PDB file of C-alpha atoms in Angstrom:
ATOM      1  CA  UNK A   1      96.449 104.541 107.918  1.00 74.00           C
ATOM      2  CA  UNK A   2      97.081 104.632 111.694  1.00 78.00           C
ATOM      3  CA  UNK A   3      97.539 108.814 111.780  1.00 82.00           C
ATOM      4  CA  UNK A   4      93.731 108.962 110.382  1.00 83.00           C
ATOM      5  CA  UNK A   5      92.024 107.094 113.192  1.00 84.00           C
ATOM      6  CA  UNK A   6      93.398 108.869 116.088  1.00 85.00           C
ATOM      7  CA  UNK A   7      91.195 108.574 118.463  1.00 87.00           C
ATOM      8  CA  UNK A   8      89.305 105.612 117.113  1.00 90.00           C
ATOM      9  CA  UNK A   9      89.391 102.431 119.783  1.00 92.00           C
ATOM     10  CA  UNK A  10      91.377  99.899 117.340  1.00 93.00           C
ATOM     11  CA  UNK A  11      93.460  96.746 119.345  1.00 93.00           C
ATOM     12  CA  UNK A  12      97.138  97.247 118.101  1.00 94.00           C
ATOM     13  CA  UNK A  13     100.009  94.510 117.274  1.00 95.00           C
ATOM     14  CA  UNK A  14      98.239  91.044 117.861  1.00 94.00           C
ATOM     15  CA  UNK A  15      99.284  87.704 117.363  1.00 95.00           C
ATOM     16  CA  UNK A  16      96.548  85.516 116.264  1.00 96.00           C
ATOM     17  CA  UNK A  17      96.356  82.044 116.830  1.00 94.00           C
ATOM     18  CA  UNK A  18      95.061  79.267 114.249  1.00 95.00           C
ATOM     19  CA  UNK A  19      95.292  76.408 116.203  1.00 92.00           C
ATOM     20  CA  UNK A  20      93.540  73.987 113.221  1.00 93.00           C
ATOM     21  CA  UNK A  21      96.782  74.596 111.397  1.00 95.00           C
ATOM     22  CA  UNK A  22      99.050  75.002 114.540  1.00 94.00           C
ATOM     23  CA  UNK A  23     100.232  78.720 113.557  1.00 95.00           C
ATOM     24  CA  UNK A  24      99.730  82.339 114.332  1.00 96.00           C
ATOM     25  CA  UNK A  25      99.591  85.318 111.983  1.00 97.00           C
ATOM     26  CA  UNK A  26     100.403  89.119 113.553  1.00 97.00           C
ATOM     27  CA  UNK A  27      98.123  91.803 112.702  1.00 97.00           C
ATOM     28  CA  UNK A  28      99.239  95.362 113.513  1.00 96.00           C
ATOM     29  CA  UNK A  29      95.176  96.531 113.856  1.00 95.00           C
ATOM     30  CA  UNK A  30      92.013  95.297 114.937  1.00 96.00           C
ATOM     31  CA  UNK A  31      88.580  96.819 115.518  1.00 96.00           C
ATOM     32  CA  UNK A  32      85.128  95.567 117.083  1.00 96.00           C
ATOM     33  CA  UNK A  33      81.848  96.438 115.387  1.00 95.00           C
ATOM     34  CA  UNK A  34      80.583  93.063 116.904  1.00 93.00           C
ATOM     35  CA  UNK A  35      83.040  90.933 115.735  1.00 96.00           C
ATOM     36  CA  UNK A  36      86.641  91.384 115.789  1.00 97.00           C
ATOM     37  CA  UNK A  37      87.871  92.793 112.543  1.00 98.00           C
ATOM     38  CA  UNK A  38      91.693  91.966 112.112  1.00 98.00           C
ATOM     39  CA  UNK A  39      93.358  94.405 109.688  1.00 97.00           C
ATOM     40  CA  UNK A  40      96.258  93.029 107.987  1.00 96.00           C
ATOM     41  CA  UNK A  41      98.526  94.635 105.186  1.00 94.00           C
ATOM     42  CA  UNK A  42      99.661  92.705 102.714  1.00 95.00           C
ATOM     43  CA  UNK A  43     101.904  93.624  99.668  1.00 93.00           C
ATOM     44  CA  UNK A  44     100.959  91.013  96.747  1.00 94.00           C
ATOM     45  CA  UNK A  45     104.233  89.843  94.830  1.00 91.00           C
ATOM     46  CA  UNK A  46     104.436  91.031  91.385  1.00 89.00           C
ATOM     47  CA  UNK A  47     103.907  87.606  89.413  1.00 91.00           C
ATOM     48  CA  UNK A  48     100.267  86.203  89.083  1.00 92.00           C
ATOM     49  CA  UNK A  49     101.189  83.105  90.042  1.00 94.00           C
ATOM     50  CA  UNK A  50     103.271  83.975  93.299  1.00 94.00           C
ATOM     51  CA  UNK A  51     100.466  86.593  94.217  1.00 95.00           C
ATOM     52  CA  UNK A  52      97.672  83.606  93.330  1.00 95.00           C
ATOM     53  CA  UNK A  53      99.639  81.783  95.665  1.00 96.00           C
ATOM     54  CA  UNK A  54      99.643  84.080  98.542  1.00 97.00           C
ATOM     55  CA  UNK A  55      95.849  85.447  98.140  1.00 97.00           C
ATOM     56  CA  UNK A  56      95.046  81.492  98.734  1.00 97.00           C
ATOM     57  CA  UNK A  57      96.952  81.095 101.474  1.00 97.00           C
ATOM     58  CA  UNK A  58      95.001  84.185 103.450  1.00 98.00           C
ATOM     59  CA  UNK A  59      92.307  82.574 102.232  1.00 98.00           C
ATOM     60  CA  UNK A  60      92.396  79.299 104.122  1.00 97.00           C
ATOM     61  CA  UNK A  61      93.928  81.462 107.109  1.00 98.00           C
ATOM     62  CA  UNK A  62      90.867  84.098 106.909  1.00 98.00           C
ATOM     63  CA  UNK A  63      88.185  81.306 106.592  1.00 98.00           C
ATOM     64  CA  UNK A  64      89.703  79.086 109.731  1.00 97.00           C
ATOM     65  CA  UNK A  65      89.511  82.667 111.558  1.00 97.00           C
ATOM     66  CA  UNK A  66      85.644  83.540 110.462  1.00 98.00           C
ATOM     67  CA  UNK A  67      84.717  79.905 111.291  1.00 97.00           C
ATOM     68  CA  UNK A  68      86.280  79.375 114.994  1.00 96.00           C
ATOM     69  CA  UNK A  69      85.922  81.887 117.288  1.00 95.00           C
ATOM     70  CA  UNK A  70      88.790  82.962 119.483  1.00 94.00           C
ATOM     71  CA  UNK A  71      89.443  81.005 122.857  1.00 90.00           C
ATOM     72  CA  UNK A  72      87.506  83.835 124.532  1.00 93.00           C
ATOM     73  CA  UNK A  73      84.462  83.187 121.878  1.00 95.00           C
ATOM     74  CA  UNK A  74      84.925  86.386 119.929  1.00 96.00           C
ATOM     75  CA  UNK A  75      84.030  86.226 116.464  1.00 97.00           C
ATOM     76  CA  UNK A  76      86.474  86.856 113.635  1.00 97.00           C
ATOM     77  CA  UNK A  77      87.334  87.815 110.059  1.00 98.00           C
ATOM     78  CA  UNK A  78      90.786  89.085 108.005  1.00 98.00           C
ATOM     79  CA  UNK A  79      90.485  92.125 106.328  1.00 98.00           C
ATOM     80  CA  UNK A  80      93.350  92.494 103.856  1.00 97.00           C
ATOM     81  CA  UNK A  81      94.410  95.653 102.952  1.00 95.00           C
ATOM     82  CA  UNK A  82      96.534  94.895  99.637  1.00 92.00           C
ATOM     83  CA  UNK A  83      99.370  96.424  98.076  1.00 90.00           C
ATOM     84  CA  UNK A  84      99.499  95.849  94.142  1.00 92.00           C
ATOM     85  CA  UNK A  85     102.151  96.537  91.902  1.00 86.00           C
ATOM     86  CA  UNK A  86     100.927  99.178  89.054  1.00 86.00           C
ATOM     87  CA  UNK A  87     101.114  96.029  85.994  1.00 87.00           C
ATOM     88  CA  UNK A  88      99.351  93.985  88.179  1.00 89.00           C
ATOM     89  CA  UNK A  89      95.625  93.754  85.821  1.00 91.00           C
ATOM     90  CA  UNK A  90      92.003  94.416  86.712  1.00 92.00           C
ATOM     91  CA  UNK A  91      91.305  90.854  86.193  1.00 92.00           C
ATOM     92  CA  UNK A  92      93.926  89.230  88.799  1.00 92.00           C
ATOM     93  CA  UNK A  93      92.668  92.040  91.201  1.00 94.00           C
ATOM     94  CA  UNK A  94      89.113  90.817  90.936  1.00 95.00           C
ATOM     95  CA  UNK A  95      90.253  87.026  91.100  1.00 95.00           C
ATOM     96  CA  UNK A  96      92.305  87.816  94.187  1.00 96.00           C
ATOM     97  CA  UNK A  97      89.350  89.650  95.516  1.00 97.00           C
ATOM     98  CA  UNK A  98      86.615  86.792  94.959  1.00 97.00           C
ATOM     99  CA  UNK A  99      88.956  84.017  96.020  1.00 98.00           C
ATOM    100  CA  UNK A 100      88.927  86.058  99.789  1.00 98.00           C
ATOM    101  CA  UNK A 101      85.486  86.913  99.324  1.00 98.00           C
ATOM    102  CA  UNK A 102      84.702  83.394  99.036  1.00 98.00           C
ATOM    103  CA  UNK A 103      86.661  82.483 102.257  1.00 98.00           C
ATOM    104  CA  UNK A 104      84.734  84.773 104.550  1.00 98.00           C
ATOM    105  CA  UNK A 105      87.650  87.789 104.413  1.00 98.00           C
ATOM    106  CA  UNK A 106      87.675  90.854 103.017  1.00 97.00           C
ATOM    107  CA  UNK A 107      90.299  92.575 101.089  1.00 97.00           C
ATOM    108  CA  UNK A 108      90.637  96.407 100.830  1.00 96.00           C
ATOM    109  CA  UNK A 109      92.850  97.721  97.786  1.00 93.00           C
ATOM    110  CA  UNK A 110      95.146 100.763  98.058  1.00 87.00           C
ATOM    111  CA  UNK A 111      93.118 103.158  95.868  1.00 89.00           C
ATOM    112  CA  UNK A 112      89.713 102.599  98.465  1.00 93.00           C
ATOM    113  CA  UNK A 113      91.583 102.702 102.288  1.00 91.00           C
ATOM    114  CA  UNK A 114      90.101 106.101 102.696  1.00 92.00           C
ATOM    115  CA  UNK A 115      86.747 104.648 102.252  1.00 95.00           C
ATOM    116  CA  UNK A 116      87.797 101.939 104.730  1.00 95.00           C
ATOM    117  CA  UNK A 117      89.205 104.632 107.061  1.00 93.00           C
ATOM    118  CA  UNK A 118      85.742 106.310 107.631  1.00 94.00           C
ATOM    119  CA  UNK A 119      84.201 102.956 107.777  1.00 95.00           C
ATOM    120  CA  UNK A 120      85.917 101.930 110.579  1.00 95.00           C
ATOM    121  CA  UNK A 121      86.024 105.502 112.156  1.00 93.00           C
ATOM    122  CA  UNK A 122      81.870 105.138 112.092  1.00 94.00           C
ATOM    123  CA  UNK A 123      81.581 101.385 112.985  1.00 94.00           C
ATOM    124  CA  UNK A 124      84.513 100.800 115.682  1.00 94.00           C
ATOM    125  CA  UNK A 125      83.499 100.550 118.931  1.00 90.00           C
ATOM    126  CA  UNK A 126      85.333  98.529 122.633  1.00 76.00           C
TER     127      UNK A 126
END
């Protein structure tokens, strides 16, 4: 990921405060296309349940994010990009998907991150 956007102005390594839940998540990217787009990989455990479990939990994360803006005012939302073992199904994919979706993050599976790349390549900006 990093290699192919040399050049493009991305924030590296921040730690993100959520103070409505009193914690703070690291994200190794972030880029600004008028709001500050956090990048965060994220393998999803092998068992539907466990990885049902953890989409939910970026979920409430992602939407306290979109809804508050930073201390400085900037506007936020997660973008997961997700790691998914090859037995996980179409079906818990899509679940996982609309379940972020539907908390105001985004998430951005293995097989599309060089669609993502050139997105962020065109839209990234200080």
């Amino acid at each position: 990921f990093e290699p192919a956007l040399v050049g493009v102005p991305l924030v590296r390594d921040q730690n993100i405060s959520i103070p409505e839940i009193g914690i703070k998540i690291h994200v190794p990217y972030a880029y600004r296309n008028g709001r500050l787009n956090l990048i965060k990989p994220e393998g999803f455990p092998s068992d539907e349940h466990s990885a049902t479990t953890k989409a939910n939990d970026l979920a409430v994360k992602a939407h306290l994010l979109y809804k508050h803006p930073s201390e400085s005012g900037e506007l936020r939302q997660l973008i997961v990009v997700g790691g998914f073992d090859a037995s996980f199904s179409d079906e818990v994919k899509h679940r996982i998907d609309v379940v972020l979706r539907e908390h105001d993050a985004r998430l951005v599976q293995q097989d599309r991150i060089g669609d993502f790349v050139e997105e962020v390549r065109r839209e990234a900006h200080l």
